[in-house]
Amino acid sequence: MTSTPRTIVALSGGVDSAVAALLLQDAGREVEALFMSNWEEDEDGYCTSAADFQDARRICAELGIPLHKVSFAKEYREQVFAQFLSELQAGRTPNPDVLCNRQIKFGTGLAYARRLGAERFATGHYARIGPGPRLLRGVDAGKDQSYFLHALDASQLADCEFPIGHLQKSEVRAIARDRGLPVADKRDSTGICFIGERPFGAFIDAWLPGRAGPI
């Protein structure tokens, strides 16, 4: 009997990664899930990590797969958030999600999954991987996330896959509803990677002192 690759899915608690795990399981994979909680400063309650983790637990219970939980808060602060603040101080507009994907999800997170014994690492991104390997756009033009993944190199892509990259968002939700996943109708997150949706101006004021100058 040919063994199937052990695959760990980065499970956020949302519908996209839940369906990614479901599709891999349907394909006969040995699937496990990894929930990353990487922001600890949440005195205002905007980060939804605790609620997302409970959703991840419900998803894994429904699918009958193991769930691992890990925090890379120190790595996120040093490798992503510090540069985010530095770019703002320099008067530029950073995109922390690009750096977060390269350094945390597909850097520290991928390495951690490999230590757990994963041969493959999957996420719920709307993107695809072509020969090379090289990054391709997701089929759903309105949800394509290849821009946020463009900094990944071939060594990171080689062991990764995006199981929903060939689907429309509407198809992903339909699959989730049809299979009874508890997050089928959960709204999409549009906040900063791992930090969540919050009043951006007030949030930045807490980290960077105001400075008068020309606009």
CSV table of N, CA, C and O in Angstrom, one decimal, residues 59-122:
chain,number,residue,atom,x,y,z
A,59,ILE,N,-13.8,22.7,14.3
A,59,ILE,CA,-13.5,22.2,13.0
A,59,ILE,C,-12.8,20.8,13.0
A,59,ILE,O,-13.2,19.9,12.4
A,60,CYS,N,-11.8,20.8,13.9
A,60,CYS,CA,-11.0,19.5,14.0
A,60,CYS,C,-11.8,18.4,14.6
A,60,CYS,O,-11.7,17.2,14.3
A,61,ALA,N,-12.7,18.8,15.5
A,61,ALA,CA,-13.6,17.7,16.1
A,61,ALA,C,-14.6,17.2,15.0
A,61,ALA,O,-14.8,16.0,15.0
A,62,GLU,N,-15.0,18.1,14.1
A,62,GLU,CA,-15.9,17.7,13.1
A,62,GLU,C,-15.2,16.8,12.1
A,62,GLU,O,-15.7,15.8,11.6
A,63,LEU,N,-13.9,17.1,11.8
A,63,LEU,CA,-13.2,16.3,10.8
A,63,LEU,C,-12.4,15.1,11.4
A,63,LEU,O,-12.0,14.3,10.7
A,64,GLY,N,-12.3,15.2,12.8
A,64,GLY,CA,-11.7,14.1,13.4
A,64,GLY,C,-10.2,14.1,13.2
A,64,GLY,O,-9.5,13.0,13.0
A,65,ILE,N,-9.6,15.3,13.3
A,65,ILE,CA,-8.1,15.4,13.1
A,65,ILE,C,-7.5,16.1,14.3
A,65,ILE,O,-8.1,16.8,15.0
A,66,PRO,N,-6.2,15.7,14.5
A,66,PRO,CA,-5.5,16.4,15.7
A,66,PRO,C,-5.3,17.9,15.4
A,66,PRO,O,-5.1,18.3,14.3
A,67,LEU,N,-5.2,18.6,16.5
A,67,LEU,CA,-5.0,20.1,16.4
A,67,LEU,C,-3.8,20.4,17.3
A,67,LEU,O,-3.8,20.1,18.5
A,68,HIS,N,-2.8,21.0,16.7
A,68,HIS,CA,-1.7,21.6,17.5
A,68,HIS,C,-1.8,23.1,17.6
A,68,HIS,O,-2.3,23.7,16.7
A,69,LYS,N,-1.4,23.6,18.7
A,69,LYS,CA,-1.4,25.1,19.0
A,69,LYS,C,0.0,25.5,19.3
A,69,LYS,O,0.7,24.9,20.1
A,70,VAL,N,0.4,26.7,18.7
A,70,VAL,CA,1.7,27.2,19.0
A,70,VAL,C,1.7,28.7,19.0
A,70,VAL,O,0.8,29.3,18.3
A,71,SER,N,2.5,29.4,19.7
A,71,SER,CA,2.7,30.8,19.7
A,71,SER,C,4.0,31.2,19.2
A,71,SER,O,5.0,30.7,19.7
A,72,PHE,N,4.1,32.0,18.2
A,72,PHE,CA,5.3,32.6,17.7
A,72,PHE,C,5.3,34.1,17.9
A,72,PHE,O,5.7,34.9,17.1
A,73,ALA,N,4.8,34.5,19.1
A,73,ALA,CA,4.6,36.0,19.4
A,73,ALA,C,6.0,36.7,19.4
A,73,ALA,O,6.1,37.8,18.9
A,74,LYS,N,7.0,36.1,19.9
A,74,LYS,CA,8.3,36.7,20.0
A,74,LYS,C,8.9,36.9,18.6
A,74,LYS,O,9.4,37.9,18.2
A,75,GLU,N,8.8,35.8,17.7
A,75,GLU,CA,9.2,35.9,16.3
A,75,GLU,C,8.5,36.9,15.6
A,75,GLU,O,9.0,37.7,14.8
A,76,TYR,N,7.2,37.0,15.8
A,76,TYR,CA,6.3,38.0,15.1
A,76,TYR,C,6.7,39.4,15.4
A,76,TYR,O,6.8,40.3,14.6
A,77,ARG,N,6.9,39.6,16.7
A,77,ARG,CA,7.3,41.0,17.2
A,77,ARG,C,8.6,41.4,16.6
A,77,ARG,O,8.8,42.5,16.1
A,78,GLU,N,9.6,40.4,16.6
A,78,GLU,CA,10.9,40.8,16.1
A,78,GLU,C,11.1,40.8,14.6
A,78,GLU,O,11.8,41.7,14.0
A,79,GLN,N,10.4,39.9,13.9
A,79,GLN,CA,10.6,39.8,12.4
A,79,GLN,C,9.6,40.5,11.6
A,79,GLN,O,9.8,40.7,10.4
A,80,VAL,N,8.4,40.8,12.1
A,80,VAL,CA,7.4,41.5,11.3
A,80,VAL,C,7.0,42.8,11.9
A,80,VAL,O,7.1,43.8,11.2
A,81,PHE,N,6.6,42.8,13.2
A,81,PHE,CA,6.0,44.1,13.7
A,81,PHE,C,7.1,45.2,13.9
A,81,PHE,O,6.8,46.3,13.6
A,82,ALA,N,8.3,44.8,14.2
A,82,ALA,CA,9.4,45.8,14.3
A,82,ALA,C,9.6,46.5,13.0
A,82,ALA,O,9.8,47.7,12.9
A,83,GLN,N,9.6,45.7,11.9
A,83,GLN,CA,9.8,46.3,10.6
A,83,GLN,C,8.6,47.2,10.2
A,83,GLN,O,8.7,48.2,9.5
A,84,PHE,N,7.4,46.7,10.5
A,84,PHE,CA,6.2,47.4,10.3
A,84,PHE,C,6.3,48.8,10.9
A,84,PHE,O,6.0,49.8,10.2
A,85,LEU,N,6.7,48.9,12.1
A,85,LEU,CA,6.8,50.2,12.8
A,85,LEU,C,7.9,51.1,12.2
A,85,LEU,O,7.8,52.3,12.0
A,86,SER,N,9.0,50.4,11.8
A,86,SER,CA,10.1,51.1,11.2
A,86,SER,C,9.7,51.8,9.9
A,86,SER,O,10.1,52.9,9.6
A,87,GLU,N,9.0,51.0,9.1
A,87,GLU,CA,8.6,51.6,7.8
A,87,GLU,C,7.6,52.8,8.0
A,87,GLU,O,7.7,53.7,7.2
A,88,LEU,N,6.7,52.7,9.0
A,88,LEU,CA,5.8,53.8,9.2
A,88,LEU,C,6.6,55.0,9.7
A,88,LEU,O,6.3,56.1,9.3
A,89,GLN,N,7.6,54.8,10.5
A,89,GLN,CA,8.4,55.9,11.0
A,89,GLN,C,9.2,56.6,9.8
A,89,GLN,O,9.4,57.8,9.8
A,90,ALA,N,9.5,55.8,8.8
A,90,ALA,CA,10.2,56.3,7.7
A,90,ALA,C,9.3,57.0,6.7
A,90,ALA,O,9.7,57.5,5.6
A,91,GLY,N,8.0,57.0,7.0
A,91,GLY,CA,7.0,57.6,6.1
A,91,GLY,C,6.6,56.8,4.9
A,91,GLY,O,6.0,57.3,3.9
A,92,ARG,N,6.8,55.5,5.0
A,92,ARG,CA,6.4,54.6,4.0
A,92,ARG,C,5.1,53.8,4.4
A,92,ARG,O,4.8,53.8,5.6
A,93,THR,N,4.5,53.1,3.5
A,93,THR,CA,3.3,52.3,3.8
A,93,THR,C,3.6,50.9,3.7
A,93,THR,O,3.7,50.3,2.6
A,94,PRO,N,3.8,50.2,4.8
A,94,PRO,CA,4.2,48.8,4.8
A,94,PRO,C,3.0,47.9,4.6
A,94,PRO,O,1.9,48.3,4.8
A,95,ASN,N,3.3,46.7,4.2
A,95,ASN,CA,2.3,45.6,4.1
A,95,ASN,C,2.8,44.5,5.0
A,95,ASN,O,3.5,43.6,4.5
A,96,PRO,N,2.4,44.4,6.3
A,96,PRO,CA,2.9,43.4,7.2
A,96,PRO,C,2.5,42.0,6.8
A,96,PRO,O,3.2,41.0,7.1
A,97,ASP,N,1.4,41.8,6.0
A,97,ASP,CA,1.0,40.5,5.7
A,97,ASP,C,2.0,39.8,4.7
A,97,ASP,O,2.2,38.6,4.8
A,98,VAL,N,2.6,40.6,3.9
A,98,VAL,CA,3.7,40.0,3.0
A,98,VAL,C,4.8,39.4,3.8
A,98,VAL,O,5.3,38.3,3.6
A,99,LEU,N,5.3,40.2,4.7
A,99,LEU,CA,6.4,39.8,5.6
A,99,LEU,C,6.0,38.7,6.5
A,99,LEU,O,6.7,37.7,6.8
A,100,CYS,N,4.8,38.8,7.0
A,100,CYS,CA,4.2,37.7,7.9
A,100,CYS,C,4.2,36.4,7.3
A,100,CYS,O,4.6,35.4,7.9
A,101,ASN,N,3.8,36.3,6.0
A,101,ASN,CA,3.7,35.1,5.3
A,101,ASN,C,5.1,34.5,5.1
A,101,ASN,O,5.3,33.3,5.3
A,102,ARG,N,6.0,35.3,4.7
A,102,ARG,CA,7.4,34.8,4.4
A,102,ARG,C,8.1,34.4,5.7
A,102,ARG,O,8.7,33.3,5.7
A,103,GLN,N,8.0,35.2,6.7
A,103,GLN,CA,8.8,35.0,7.9
A,103,GLN,C,8.1,34.1,8.9
A,103,GLN,O,8.8,33.3,9.6
A,104,ILE,N,6.8,34.2,9.1
A,104,ILE,CA,6.1,33.5,10.1
A,104,ILE,C,5.4,32.2,9.6
A,104,ILE,O,5.7,31.1,9.9
A,105,LYS,N,4.3,32.5,8.8
A,105,LYS,CA,3.5,31.3,8.4
A,105,LYS,C,4.4,30.3,7.6
A,105,LYS,O,4.3,29.1,7.8
A,106,PHE,N,5.1,30.8,6.6
A,106,PHE,CA,5.9,29.9,5.7
A,106,PHE,C,7.4,29.9,6.1
A,106,PHE,O,8.2,29.3,5.3
A,107,GLY,N,7.7,30.5,7.2
A,107,GLY,CA,9.1,30.4,7.7
A,107,GLY,C,9.1,29.6,9.0
A,107,GLY,O,9.3,28.4,9.0
A,108,THR,N,8.9,30.3,10.1
A,108,THR,CA,8.8,29.6,11.4
A,108,THR,C,7.7,28.6,11.5
A,108,THR,O,8.0,27.5,12.0
A,109,GLY,N,6.6,28.9,10.9
A,109,GLY,CA,5.5,27.9,11.0
A,109,GLY,C,5.7,26.7,10.2
A,109,GLY,O,5.4,25.6,10.6
A,110,LEU,N,6.3,26.9,9.0
A,110,LEU,CA,6.6,25.7,8.1
A,110,LEU,C,7.7,24.8,8.8
A,110,LEU,O,7.6,23.6,8.8
A,111,ALA,N,8.7,25.5,9.4
A,111,ALA,CA,9.7,24.7,10.1
A,111,ALA,C,9.2,23.9,11.3
A,111,ALA,O,9.6,22.8,11.5
A,112,TYR,N,8.2,24.5,12.0
A,112,TYR,CA,7.6,23.9,13.1
A,112,TYR,C,6.8,22.7,12.6
A,112,TYR,O,6.8,21.6,13.2
A,113,ALA,N,6.1,22.8,11.5
A,113,ALA,CA,5.3,21.7,11.0
A,113,ALA,C,6.2,20.6,10.6
A,113,ALA,O,5.8,19.4,10.8
A,114,ARG,N,7.3,20.9,10.0
A,114,ARG,CA,8.3,19.8,9.6
A,114,ARG,C,8.8,19.1,10.9
A,114,ARG,O,9.0,17.9,10.9
A,115,ARG,N,9.0,19.9,12.0
A,115,ARG,CA,9.4,19.2,13.2
A,115,ARG,C,8.3,18.3,13.8
A,115,ARG,O,8.6,17.3,14.5
A,116,LEU,N,7.1,18.6,13.5
A,116,LEU,CA,6.0,17.7,13.9
A,116,LEU,C,5.9,16.5,13.0
A,116,LEU,O,5.0,15.7,13.3
A,117,GLY,N,6.7,16.4,12.0
A,117,GLY,CA,6.7,15.3,11.1
A,117,GLY,C,5.9,15.5,9.8
A,117,GLY,O,5.7,14.5,9.1
A,118,ALA,N,5.6,16.7,9.5
A,118,ALA,CA,4.8,17.0,8.2
A,118,ALA,C,5.7,16.8,7.0
A,118,ALA,O,6.8,17.3,7.0
A,119,GLU,N,5.2,16.2,6.0
A,119,GLU,CA,5.9,16.1,4.7
A,119,GLU,C,5.3,17.2,3.8
A,119,GLU,O,6.0,17.6,2.8
A,120,ARG,N,4.1,17.6,4.0
A,120,ARG,CA,3.5,18.7,3.3
A,120,ARG,C,2.9,19.7,4.2
A,120,ARG,O,2.4,19.4,5.3
A,121,PHE,N,2.8,21.0,3.8
A,121,PHE,CA,2.2,22.1,4.6
A,121,PHE,C,1.2,22.8,3.7
A,121,PHE,O,1.5,23.2,2.6
A,122,ALA,N,0.0,23.0,4.2
A,122,ALA,CA,-1.1,23.5,3.4
A,122,ALA,C,-1.7,24.7,4.2
A,122,ALA,O,-1.7,24.7,5.4
